CSV table of N, CA, C and O in Angstrom, one decimal:
chain,number,residue,atom,x,y,z
M,1,MET,N,-23.5,114.2,-52.0
M,1,MET,CA,-24.6,113.7,-51.0
M,1,MET,C,-25.8,113.4,-51.8
M,1,MET,O,-26.2,113.9,-52.8
M,2,LEU,N,-26.5,112.4,-51.1
M,2,LEU,CA,-27.7,111.7,-51.8
M,2,LEU,C,-28.8,112.7,-51.8
M,2,LEU,O,-29.1,113.5,-50.9
M,3,GLN,N,-29.5,112.8,-52.8
M,3,GLN,CA,-30.8,113.6,-53.0
M,3,GLN,C,-31.9,113.2,-52.2
M,3,GLN,O,-32.6,114.0,-51.6
M,4,ASN,N,-32.3,111.8,-52.2
M,4,ASN,CA,-33.2,111.3,-51.5
M,4,ASN,C,-32.8,110.2,-50.5
M,4,ASN,O,-33.1,109.1,-50.8
M,5,PRO,N,-32.2,110.4,-49.4
M,5,PRO,CA,-31.5,109.5,-48.6
M,5,PRO,C,-32.3,108.2,-48.1
M,5,PRO,O,-32.1,107.2,-48.2
M,6,ALA,N,-33.6,108.5,-47.8
M,6,ALA,CA,-34.5,107.6,-47.2
M,6,ALA,C,-34.9,106.7,-48.4
M,6,ALA,O,-34.8,105.4,-48.1
M,7,GLN,N,-35.0,107.0,-49.6
M,7,GLN,CA,-35.4,106.2,-50.6
M,7,GLN,C,-34.2,105.4,-51.1
M,7,GLN,O,-34.4,104.1,-51.3
M,8,PHE,N,-33.0,106.0,-51.0
M,8,PHE,CA,-31.9,105.1,-51.3
M,8,PHE,C,-31.6,104.1,-50.2
M,8,PHE,O,-31.4,102.9,-50.7
M,9,ILE,N,-31.8,104.4,-49.0
M,9,ILE,CA,-31.6,103.4,-47.9
M,9,ILE,C,-32.5,102.1,-48.1
M,9,ILE,O,-32.1,101.0,-48.0
M,10,LYS,N,-33.7,102.5,-48.6
M,10,LYS,CA,-34.7,101.4,-48.8
M,10,LYS,C,-34.7,100.9,-50.3
M,10,LYS,O,-35.6,100.1,-50.5
M,11,ALA,N,-33.7,101.1,-51.0
M,11,ALA,CA,-33.7,100.6,-52.5
M,11,ALA,C,-33.5,99.2,-52.5
M,11,ALA,O,-33.9,98.6,-53.5
M,12,GLY,N,-32.8,98.5,-51.6
M,12,GLY,CA,-32.7,97.1,-51.6
M,12,GLY,C,-31.2,96.5,-51.2
M,12,GLY,O,-31.2,95.5,-50.5
M,13,LYS,N,-30.2,97.2,-51.8
M,13,LYS,CA,-28.8,96.8,-51.5
M,13,LYS,C,-28.0,98.0,-51.2
M,13,LYS,O,-26.7,98.1,-51.7
M,14,ALA,N,-28.5,98.8,-50.4
M,14,ALA,CA,-27.7,100.2,-50.1
M,14,ALA,C,-26.6,100.0,-49.1
M,14,ALA,O,-26.7,99.4,-48.2
M,15,ILE,N,-25.5,100.6,-49.5
M,15,ILE,CA,-24.4,100.8,-48.6
M,15,ILE,C,-24.1,102.3,-48.5
M,15,ILE,O,-24.0,103.0,-49.6
M,16,PHE,N,-24.1,102.8,-47.4
M,16,PHE,CA,-24.1,104.4,-47.2
M,16,PHE,C,-23.3,104.8,-45.8
M,16,PHE,O,-23.2,104.0,-45.0
M,17,THR,N,-22.9,106.1,-45.9
M,17,THR,CA,-22.2,106.6,-44.6
M,17,THR,C,-22.9,107.7,-44.2
M,17,THR,O,-23.3,108.7,-45.0
M,18,ILE,N,-23.2,107.7,-42.9
M,18,ILE,CA,-23.7,109.0,-42.3
M,18,ILE,C,-22.6,109.7,-41.6
M,18,ILE,O,-21.9,109.1,-40.7
M,19,GLN,N,-22.3,111.0,-41.9
M,19,GLN,CA,-21.2,111.7,-41.5
M,19,GLN,C,-21.8,113.1,-40.7
M,19,GLN,O,-22.6,113.8,-41.4
M,20,ASN,N,-21.2,113.5,-39.7
M,20,ASN,CA,-21.4,114.7,-39.1
M,20,ASN,C,-20.2,115.6,-39.4
M,20,ASN,O,-19.1,115.2,-39.1
M,21,VAL,N,-20.4,116.4,-40.4
M,21,VAL,CA,-19.3,117.2,-41.0
M,21,VAL,C,-18.7,118.1,-40.0
M,21,VAL,O,-17.4,118.5,-40.2
M,22,GLU,N,-19.3,118.5,-39.0
M,22,GLU,CA,-18.7,119.3,-38.0
M,22,GLU,C,-17.6,118.5,-37.0
M,22,GLU,O,-16.6,119.1,-36.7
M,23,THR,N,-18.1,117.3,-36.6
M,23,THR,CA,-17.2,116.5,-35.8
M,23,THR,C,-16.4,115.6,-36.5
M,23,THR,O,-15.3,115.2,-36.0
M,24,GLY,N,-16.7,115.3,-37.7
M,24,GLY,CA,-16.0,114.3,-38.4
M,24,GLY,C,-16.4,112.8,-38.1
M,24,GLY,O,-16.0,111.9,-38.7
M,25,ASN,N,-17.4,112.7,-37.1
M,25,ASN,CA,-17.9,111.3,-36.7
M,25,ASN,C,-18.6,110.7,-37.9
M,25,ASN,O,-19.3,111.4,-38.6
M,26,ARG,N,-18.4,109.4,-38.1
M,26,ARG,CA,-19.2,108.7,-39.3
M,26,ARG,C,-19.3,107.3,-39.0
M,26,ARG,O,-18.6,106.7,-38.3
M,27,PHE,N,-20.3,106.7,-39.6
M,27,PHE,CA,-20.7,105.3,-39.5
M,27,PHE,C,-21.1,104.8,-40.9
M,27,PHE,O,-21.9,105.7,-41.5
M,28,THR,N,-20.7,103.6,-41.4
M,28,THR,CA,-21.1,103.1,-42.5
M,28,THR,C,-22.1,101.9,-42.3
M,28,THR,O,-21.6,101.2,-41.4
M,29,TYR,N,-23.2,101.9,-43.1
M,29,TYR,CA,-24.2,100.9,-42.9
M,29,TYR,C,-24.6,100.3,-44.2
M,29,TYR,O,-24.2,100.7,-45.2
M,30,LYS,N,-25.1,99.2,-44.0
M,30,LYS,CA,-25.8,98.4,-45.1
M,30,LYS,C,-27.1,98.0,-44.9
M,30,LYS,O,-27.5,97.7,-43.7
M,31,ALA,N,-28.0,98.4,-45.9
M,31,ALA,CA,-29.5,98.2,-45.7
M,31,ALA,C,-29.8,97.2,-46.8
M,31,ALA,O,-29.8,97.4,-48.0
M,32,LYS,N,-30.3,95.9,-46.4
M,32,LYS,CA,-30.7,95.0,-47.4
M,32,LYS,C,-32.1,94.6,-47.3
M,32,LYS,O,-32.8,94.3,-46.1
M,33,LYS,N,-32.8,94.6,-48.4
M,33,LYS,CA,-34.3,94.4,-48.4
M,33,LYS,C,-34.5,92.9,-48.1
M,33,LYS,O,-33.7,91.9,-48.5
M,34,ALA,N,-35.4,92.6,-47.2
M,34,ALA,CA,-35.7,91.2,-46.7
M,34,ALA,C,-36.7,90.6,-47.7
M,34,ALA,O,-37.2,91.3,-48.5
M,35,ASP,N,-36.9,89.3,-47.6
M,35,ASP,CA,-37.9,88.7,-48.6
M,35,ASP,C,-39.4,89.2,-48.3
M,35,ASP,O,-40.2,89.2,-49.1
M,36,LYS,N,-39.6,89.5,-46.9
M,36,LYS,CA,-40.8,90.2,-46.6
M,36,LYS,C,-41.0,91.5,-47.1
M,36,LYS,O,-40.1,92.2,-47.2
M,37,ASP,N,-42.3,91.9,-47.3
M,37,ASP,CA,-42.7,93.2,-47.8
M,37,ASP,C,-42.4,94.1,-46.6
M,37,ASP,O,-42.7,93.9,-45.5
M,38,ASP,N,-41.8,95.4,-47.0
M,38,ASP,CA,-41.7,96.5,-46.0
M,38,ASP,C,-40.8,96.1,-45.0
M,38,ASP,O,-41.0,96.7,-43.8
M,39,VAL,N,-39.7,95.3,-45.1
M,39,VAL,CA,-38.7,95.0,-44.0
M,39,VAL,C,-37.4,95.1,-44.7
M,39,VAL,O,-37.0,94.6,-45.6
M,40,TRP,N,-36.3,95.7,-43.9
M,40,TRP,CA,-35.0,95.9,-44.3
M,40,TRP,C,-34.1,95.6,-43.1
M,40,TRP,O,-34.4,96.0,-42.0
M,41,PHE,N,-33.0,94.9,-43.4
M,41,PHE,CA,-32.0,94.6,-42.4
M,41,PHE,C,-31.0,95.6,-42.5
M,41,PHE,O,-30.3,95.9,-43.4
M,42,ILE,N,-30.7,96.1,-41.2
M,42,ILE,CA,-29.6,97.3,-41.1
M,42,ILE,C,-28.4,96.7,-40.4
M,42,ILE,O,-28.6,96.1,-39.4
M,43,SER,N,-27.2,96.8,-41.0
M,43,SER,CA,-26.0,96.4,-40.4
M,43,SER,C,-25.0,97.6,-40.4
M,43,SER,O,-25.2,98.5,-41.2
M,44,VAL,N,-24.1,97.6,-39.4
M,44,VAL,CA,-23.1,98.6,-39.5
M,44,VAL,C,-21.7,98.0,-39.6
M,44,VAL,O,-21.3,97.0,-39.1
M,45,LEU,N,-20.9,98.8,-40.2
M,45,LEU,CA,-19.5,98.5,-40.5
M,45,LEU,C,-18.7,98.5,-39.1
M,45,LEU,O,-18.7,99.6,-38.6
M,46,ASN,N,-18.1,97.5,-38.8
M,46,ASN,CA,-17.4,97.6,-37.4
M,46,ASN,C,-16.0,96.9,-37.3
M,46,ASN,O,-15.6,96.6,-36.3
M,47,GLY,N,-15.3,96.8,-38.5
M,47,GLY,CA,-14.0,96.3,-38.6
M,47,GLY,C,-13.4,96.8,-39.8
M,47,GLY,O,-13.9,97.7,-40.7
M,48,PRO,N,-12.0,96.4,-40.0
M,48,PRO,CA,-11.4,96.9,-41.1
M,48,PRO,C,-11.6,96.5,-42.5
M,48,PRO,O,-11.3,97.1,-43.6
M,49,ASP,N,-12.3,95.3,-42.5
M,49,ASP,CA,-12.8,94.8,-44.0
M,49,ASP,C,-14.0,95.4,-44.3
M,49,ASP,O,-15.1,95.1,-43.9
M,50,ASN,N,-14.1,96.3,-45.4
M,50,ASN,CA,-15.2,97.1,-45.9
M,50,ASN,C,-16.2,96.2,-46.5
M,50,ASN,O,-17.4,96.5,-47.0
M,51,TYR,N,-15.9,95.0,-46.7
M,51,TYR,CA,-16.9,93.9,-47.4
M,51,TYR,C,-17.5,93.0,-46.4
M,51,TYR,O,-18.7,92.6,-46.4
M,52,SER,N,-16.8,92.5,-45.5
M,52,SER,CA,-17.3,91.4,-44.6
M,52,SER,C,-17.5,91.7,-43.1
M,52,SER,O,-18.0,91.1,-42.4
M,53,ASN,N,-17.0,93.0,-42.8
M,53,ASN,CA,-17.1,93.4,-41.3
M,53,ASN,C,-18.4,94.2,-41.0
M,53,ASN,O,-18.3,95.1,-40.2
M,54,TYR,N,-19.5,93.7,-41.3
M,54,TYR,CA,-20.8,94.4,-40.9
M,54,TYR,C,-21.4,93.6,-39.9
M,54,TYR,O,-21.5,92.2,-39.9
M,55,GLN,N,-22.1,94.3,-39.0
M,55,GLN,CA,-22.7,93.5,-37.8
M,55,GLN,C,-24.2,94.1,-37.8
M,55,GLN,O,-24.4,95.3,-37.9
M,56,TYR,N,-25.1,93.1,-37.8
M,56,TYR,CA,-26.5,93.5,-37.7
M,56,TYR,C,-26.9,94.3,-36.5
M,56,TYR,O,-26.5,93.9,-35.4
M,57,ILE,N,-27.7,95.3,-36.7
M,57,ILE,CA,-28.3,96.1,-35.6
M,57,ILE,C,-29.6,96.2,-35.4
M,57,ILE,O,-30.1,96.4,-34.4
M,58,GLY,N,-30.3,95.9,-36.6
M,58,GLY,CA,-31.8,96.0,-36.3
M,58,GLY,C,-32.5,96.0,-37.7
M,58,GLY,O,-31.9,95.8,-38.8
M,59,CYS,N,-33.8,96.1,-37.6
M,59,CYS,CA,-34.6,96.3,-38.9
M,59,CYS,C,-35.5,97.5,-39.1
M,59,CYS,O,-35.9,98.1,-38.0
M,60,LEU,N,-35.6,97.8,-40.4
M,60,LEU,CA,-36.7,98.9,-40.6
M,60,LEU,C,-38.0,98.0,-40.9
M,60,LEU,O,-37.9,97.2,-41.8
M,61,PHE,N,-39.1,98.2,-40.1
M,61,PHE,CA,-40.3,97.7,-40.5
M,61,PHE,C,-41.2,98.9,-41.0
M,61,PHE,O,-41.7,99.7,-40.2
M,62,GLY,N,-41.3,99.0,-42.3
M,62,GLY,CA,-41.9,100.1,-42.9
M,62,GLY,C,-41.0,101.3,-42.7
M,62,GLY,O,-39.9,101.3,-43.0
M,63,ASP,N,-41.5,102.3,-41.9
M,63,ASP,CA,-40.6,103.4,-41.5
M,63,ASP,C,-40.1,103.5,-40.1
M,63,ASP,O,-39.6,104.4,-39.6
M,64,ASP,N,-40.6,102.4,-39.4
M,64,ASP,CA,-40.0,102.1,-38.0
M,64,ASP,C,-38.8,101.3,-37.9
M,64,ASP,O,-38.6,100.2,-38.3
M,65,PHE,N,-37.7,101.9,-37.2
M,65,PHE,CA,-36.4,101.3,-37.0
M,65,PHE,C,-36.5,100.7,-35.5
M,65,PHE,O,-36.7,101.5,-34.6
M,66,ARG,N,-36.0,99.5,-35.3
M,66,ARG,CA,-35.9,98.9,-34.1
M,66,ARG,C,-35.0,97.8,-33.9
M,66,ARG,O,-34.7,97.2,-34.9
M,67,LEU,N,-34.7,97.5,-32.8
M,67,LEU,CA,-33.8,96.2,-32.4
M,67,LEU,C,-34.7,95.1,-32.6
M,67,LEU,O,-35.9,95.2,-32.4
M,68,THR,N,-34.0,93.9,-32.9
M,68,THR,CA,-34.8,92.6,-32.9
M,68,THR,C,-34.0,91.7,-31.8
M,68,THR,O,-33.0,92.1,-31.4
M,69,LYS,N,-34.6,90.5,-31.7
M,69,LYS,CA,-33.8,89.6,-30.8
M,69,LYS,C,-32.4,89.2,-31.4
M,69,LYS,O,-31.6,88.7,-30.5
M,70,LYS,N,-32.2,89.2,-32.5
M,70,LYS,CA,-30.9,89.0,-33.2
M,70,LYS,C,-30.0,90.1,-33.3
M,70,LYS,O,-28.9,90.1,-33.9
M,71,SER,N,-30.4,91.3,-32.9
M,71,SER,CA,-29.4,92.5,-32.8
M,71,SER,C,-28.2,92.2,-32.0
M,71,SER,O,-28.2,91.7,-31.0
M,72,LYS,N,-27.1,92.6,-32.7
M,72,LYS,CA,-25.8,92.4,-32.0
M,72,LYS,C,-25.3,93.6,-31.4
M,72,LYS,O,-24.3,93.8,-30.5
M,73,ILE,N,-25.9,94.8,-31.6
M,73,ILE,CA,-25.7,96.1,-31.1
M,73,ILE,C,-26.7,96.6,-30.1
M,73,ILE,O,-28.0,96.3,-30.5
M,74,THR,N,-26.5,97.2,-29.1
M,74,THR,CA,-27.4,97.7,-28.2
M,74,THR,C,-27.9,99.1,-28.6
M,74,THR,O,-27.2,99.8,-29.3
M,75,ARG,N,-29.0,99.4,-27.9
M,75,ARG,CA,-29.3,100.9,-28.1
M,75,ARG,C,-28.5,102.0,-27.6
M,75,ARG,O,-28.5,103.1,-27.9
M,76,ASP,N,-27.5,101.6,-26.7
M,76,ASP,CA,-26.6,102.5,-26.2
M,76,ASP,C,-25.3,102.7,-27.1
M,76,ASP,O,-24.6,103.6,-26.9
M,77,ALA,N,-25.2,101.8,-28.1
M,77,ALA,CA,-24.0,102.0,-29.0
M,77,ALA,C,-24.2,103.2,-29.9
M,77,ALA,O,-25.2,103.6,-30.4
M,78,PRO,N,-23.1,104.0,-30.0
M,78,PRO,CA,-23.0,105.1,-30.9
M,78,PRO,C,-23.7,105.0,-32.3
M,78,PRO,O,-24.3,105.7,-32.8
M,79,SER,N,-23.3,103.8,-33.0
M,79,SER,CA,-23.8,103.5,-34.2
M,79,SER,C,-25.3,103.2,-34.3
M,79,SER,O,-25.9,103.6,-35.3
M,80,TYR,N,-25.8,102.7,-33.3
M,80,TYR,CA,-27.4,102.4,-33.3
M,80,TYR,C,-28.0,103.9,-33.1
M,80,TYR,O,-28.8,104.3,-33.8
M,81,LYS,N,-27.4,104.7,-32.2
M,81,LYS,CA,-28.0,106.0,-31.8
M,81,LYS,C,-27.8,106.9,-33.2
M,81,LYS,O,-28.8,107.6,-33.4
M,82,ALA,N,-26.7,106.8,-33.9
M,82,ALA,CA,-26.6,107.6,-35.1
M,82,ALA,C,-27.6,107.2,-36.2
M,82,ALA,O,-28.2,108.1,-36.8
M,83,PHE,N,-27.7,106.0,-36.4
M,83,PHE,CA,-28.8,105.6,-37.4
M,83,PHE,C,-30.1,105.9,-36.9
M,83,PHE,O,-30.9,106.5,-37.8
M,84,ALA,N,-30.6,105.5,-35.7
M,84,ALA,CA,-31.9,105.8,-35.2
M,84,ALA,C,-32.3,107.4,-35.3
M,84,ALA,O,-33.3,107.7,-35.7
M,85,TRP,N,-31.3,108.1,-34.8
M,85,TRP,CA,-31.5,109.6,-34.9
M,85,TRP,C,-31.7,110.0,-36.3
M,85,TRP,O,-32.6,110.8,-36.7
M,86,THR,N,-30.8,109.7,-37.3
M,86,THR,CA,-30.9,110.1,-38.7
M,86,THR,C,-32.1,109.6,-39.3
M,86,THR,O,-32.7,110.5,-40.2
M,87,TRP,N,-32.5,108.4,-39.1
M,87,TRP,CA,-33.7,107.9,-39.6
M,87,TRP,C,-35.0,108.7,-39.3
M,87,TRP,O,-35.7,109.0,-40.1
M,88,THR,N,-35.0,108.9,-38.0
M,88,THR,CA,-36.1,109.7,-37.5
M,88,THR,C,-36.1,111.1,-38.1
M,88,THR,O,-37.2,111.6,-38.7
M,89,ARG,N,-35.0,111.7,-38.3
M,89,ARG,CA,-34.8,113.1,-39.0
M,89,ARG,C,-35.3,113.0,-40.5
M,89,ARG,O,-35.8,113.8,-41.0
M,90,LEU,N,-34.9,111.8,-41.1
M,90,LEU,CA,-35.3,111.7,-42.6
M,90,LEU,C,-36.8,111.6,-42.6
M,90,LEU,O,-37.2,112.2,-43.6
M,91,GLN,N,-37.3,110.9,-41.7
M,91,GLN,CA,-38.9,110.7,-41.7
M,91,GLN,C,-39.6,112.1,-41.5
M,91,GLN,O,-40.6,112.3,-42.0
M,92,GLN,N,-39.0,112.9,-40.8
M,92,GLN,CA,-39.5,114.2,-40.5
M,92,GLN,C,-39.2,115.2,-41.5
M,92,GLN,O,-39.5,116.5,-41.4
M,93,ASN,N,-38.2,114.9,-42.4
M,93,ASN,CA,-37.8,115.7,-43.5
M,93,ASN,C,-37.1,116.9,-42.7
M,93,ASN,O,-37.2,118.2,-43.1
M,94,ASN,N,-36.2,116.5,-41.8
M,94,ASN,CA,-35.6,117.5,-40.9
M,94,ASN,C,-34.0,117.2,-40.6
M,94,ASN,O,-33.7,117.2,-39.5
M,95,LEU,N,-33.2,116.8,-41.7
M,95,LEU,CA,-31.9,116.4,-41.5
M,95,LEU,C,-31.1,117.7,-41.4
M,95,LEU,O,-31.2,118.5,-42.2
M,96,PRO,N,-30.4,117.9,-40.3
M,96,PRO,CA,-29.6,119.1,-40.1
M,96,PRO,C,-28.6,119.2,-41.3
M,96,PRO,O,-28.1,118.2,-41.8
M,97,PHE,N,-28.2,120.4,-41.6
M,97,PHE,CA,-27.2,120.7,-42.7
M,97,PHE,C,-25.8,120.1,-42.4
M,97,PHE,O,-25.1,119.8,-43.3
M,98,ASN,N,-25.6,119.8,-41.1
M,98,ASN,CA,-24.1,119.2,-40.8
M,98,ASN,C,-24.1,117.9,-40.8
M,98,ASN,O,-23.2,117.1,-40.6
M,99,VAL,N,-25.2,117.1,-41.1
M,99,VAL,CA,-25.2,115.7,-41.3
M,99,VAL,C,-25.4,115.2,-42.9
M,99,VAL,O,-26.3,115.9,-43.5
M,100,GLU,N,-24.5,114.6,-43.3
M,100,GLU,CA,-24.5,114.1,-44.7
M,100,GLU,C,-24.5,112.7,-44.9
M,100,GLU,O,-24.1,112.0,-44.0
M,101,ILE,N,-25.2,112.2,-45.9
M,101,ILE,CA,-25.3,110.8,-46.2
M,101,ILE,C,-24.7,110.5,-47.5
M,101,ILE,O,-25.3,111.2,-48.5
M,102,HIS,N,-23.7,109.6,-47.7
M,102,HIS,CA,-23.1,109.4,-48.9
M,102,HIS,C,-23.3,107.9,-49.3
M,102,HIS,O,-23.2,107.1,-48.4
M,103,HIS,N,-23.4,107.7,-50.6
M,103,HIS,CA,-23.3,106.2,-51.0
M,103,HIS,C,-21.9,105.8,-51.3
M,103,HIS,O,-21.0,106.7,-51.3
M,104,GLU,N,-21.7,104.4,-51.4
M,104,GLU,CA,-20.2,104.1,-51.6
M,104,GLU,C,-19.9,103.8,-53.0
M,104,GLU,O,-18.8,103.1,-53.2
M,105,GLY,N,-20.6,104.2,-54.0
M,105,GLY,CA,-20.2,104.1,-55.4
M,105,GLY,C,-21.0,102.9,-56.1
M,105,GLY,O,-20.5,102.5,-57.2
M,106,ARG,N,-21.9,102.3,-55.4
M,106,ARG,CA,-22.6,101.3,-56.1
M,106,ARG,C,-24.1,101.6,-56.0
M,106,ARG,O,-24.7,102.4,-55.1
M,107,CYS,N,-24.9,101.0,-57.1
M,107,CYS,CA,-26.3,101.3,-57.2
M,107,CYS,C,-27.0,100.9,-55.8
M,107,CYS,O,-26.8,99.8,-55.4
M,108,GLY,N,-27.9,101.7,-55.4
M,108,GLY,CA,-28.5,101.3,-54.1
M,108,GLY,C,-29.5,100.2,-54.2
M,108,GLY,O,-29.8,99.5,-53.3
M,109,ARG,N,-30.0,100.0,-55.4
M,109,ARG,CA,-31.0,98.9,-55.7
M,109,ARG,C,-30.4,97.7,-56.2
M,109,ARG,O,-30.7,96.5,-55.6
M,110,CYS,N,-29.3,97.6,-57.1
M,110,CYS,CA,-29.0,96.2,-57.6
M,110,CYS,C,-27.4,96.1,-57.1
M,110,CYS,O,-26.9,94.9,-57.2
M,111,GLY,N,-26.7,97.1,-56.6
M,111,GLY,CA,-25.4,96.8,-56.1
M,111,GLY,C,-24.3,96.8,-57.1
M,111,GLY,O,-23.1,96.8,-56.8
M,112,ARG,N,-24.6,97.3,-58.4
M,112,ARG,CA,-23.5,97.3,-59.4
M,112,ARG,C,-22.8,98.6,-59.3
M,112,ARG,O,-23.4,99.6,-58.8
M,113,ARG,N,-21.5,98.6,-59.7
M,113,ARG,CA,-20.7,99.8,-59.4
M,113,ARG,C,-21.2,100.9,-60.4
M,113,ARG,O,-21.6,100.6,-61.5
M,114,LEU,N,-21.1,102.1,-59.8
M,114,LEU,CA,-21.7,103.3,-60.7
M,114,LEU,C,-20.5,104.0,-61.4
M,114,LEU,O,-19.5,104.1,-60.7
M,115,THR,N,-20.6,104.2,-62.8
M,115,THR,CA,-19.6,104.9,-63.4
M,115,THR,C,-20.0,106.1,-64.1
M,115,THR,O,-19.3,107.0,-64.5
M,116,VAL,N,-21.4,106.3,-64.5
M,116,VAL,CA,-21.9,107.5,-65.1
M,116,VAL,C,-22.0,108.6,-64.2
M,116,VAL,O,-22.6,108.3,-63.0
M,117,PRO,N,-21.4,109.9,-64.4
M,117,PRO,CA,-21.5,110.9,-63.4
M,117,PRO,C,-22.9,111.1,-62.9
M,117,PRO,O,-23.1,111.3,-61.6
M,118,SER,N,-23.9,111.2,-63.7
M,118,SER,CA,-25.4,111.5,-63.2
M,118,SER,C,-25.7,110.3,-62.2
M,118,SER,O,-26.5,110.5,-61.3
M,119,SER,N,-25.3,109.1,-62.5
M,119,SER,CA,-25.7,107.9,-61.6
M,119,SER,C,-24.9,108.0,-60.3
M,119,SER,O,-25.5,107.6,-59.2
M,120,ILE,N,-23.6,108.4,-60.4
M,120,ILE,CA,-22.9,108.6,-59.1
M,120,ILE,C,-23.6,109.7,-58.2
M,120,ILE,O,-23.6,109.5,-57.0
M,121,GLU,N,-24.1,110.7,-58.8
M,121,GLU,CA,-24.8,111.7,-58.2
M,121,GLU,C,-26.0,111.4,-57.4
M,121,GLU,O,-26.2,111.7,-56.3
M,122,THR,N,-26.9,110.5,-58.0
M,122,THR,CA,-28.1,110.0,-57.5
M,122,THR,C,-27.9,108.8,-56.7
M,122,THR,O,-28.8,108.6,-55.8
M,123,GLY,N,-27.1,107.9,-56.9
M,123,GLY,CA,-26.9,106.6,-56.3
M,123,GLY,C,-27.6,105.5,-57.0
M,123,GLY,O,-27.6,104.5,-56.3
M,124,TYR,N,-27.9,105.7,-58.0
M,124,TYR,CA,-28.9,104.7,-58.9
M,124,TYR,C,-28.3,104.6,-60.3
M,124,TYR,O,-28.0,105.6,-61.0
M,125,GLY,N,-28.1,103.3,-60.9
M,125,GLY,CA,-27.8,103.2,-62.3
M,125,GLY,C,-28.9,103.6,-63.0
M,125,GLY,O,-30.1,103.8,-62.5
M,126,GLU,N,-28.8,103.8,-64.4
M,126,GLU,CA,-29.9,104.4,-65.2
M,126,GLU,C,-31.1,103.5,-65.1
M,126,GLU,O,-32.2,103.9,-65.1
M,127,GLU,N,-30.9,102.2,-65.4
M,127,GLU,CA,-32.1,101.3,-65.4
M,127,GLU,C,-32.7,101.2,-64.0
M,127,GLU,O,-34.0,101.2,-63.9
M,128,CYS,N,-32.1,101.1,-62.9
M,128,CYS,CA,-32.8,101.0,-61.5
M,128,CYS,C,-33.3,102.5,-61.2
M,128,CYS,O,-34.4,102.5,-60.5
M,129,ALA,N,-32.8,103.5,-61.7
M,129,ALA,CA,-33.6,104.9,-61.5
M,129,ALA,C,-34.8,104.9,-62.2
M,129,ALA,O,-35.8,105.5,-61.6
M,130,LYS,N,-35.0,104.2,-63.3
M,130,LYS,CA,-36.3,104.1,-64.0
M,130,LYS,C,-37.3,103.4,-63.2
M,130,LYS,O,-38.5,103.7,-63.0
M,131,ILE,N,-36.8,102.3,-62.6
M,131,ILE,CA,-37.7,101.4,-61.8
M,131,ILE,C,-38.1,102.2,-60.5
M,131,ILE,O,-39.2,102.0,-60.2
M,132,ILE,N,-37.2,102.8,-59.9
M,132,ILE,CA,-37.5,103.5,-58.7
M,132,ILE,C,-38.2,104.9,-58.8
M,132,ILE,O,-38.8,105.2,-58.0
M,133,GLY,N,-37.9,105.3,-60.0
M,133,GLY,CA,-38.5,106.6,-60.3
M,133,GLY,C,-37.7,107.9,-59.9
M,133,GLY,O,-38.1,108.9,-59.5
M,134,GLY,N,-36.3,107.6,-59.8
M,134,GLY,CA,-35.5,108.6,-59.3
M,134,GLY,C,-34.8,109.2,-60.4
M,134,GLY,O,-34.8,109.1,-61.6
């Protein structure tokens, strides 16, 4: 599980899974840094292809997550609710023990595959960890 999930999500090219370990429910998301400062695009995996089946759900504007005009997922969708709920808990530093956030084996900042055990644990390659301060 990630040590600092909010920082990882905002690293630039993060792919991560939020899982409720009690129910087994999980969603995989992609967070990509926009060209604008303090904006990240959030998408959810919604098909069998782990590389191309992501659908845009909304943006992080600073620490505020919300739908936009281009959102393809509604507020009622379980994947939207799961991300919004988890993000709120992360901002409050109040993530319950039964919710885990896992990276998918690539650096959250640059997207390179992680191979060093300490990098796999943190979610960042050595060089990116120095930049992020992780």
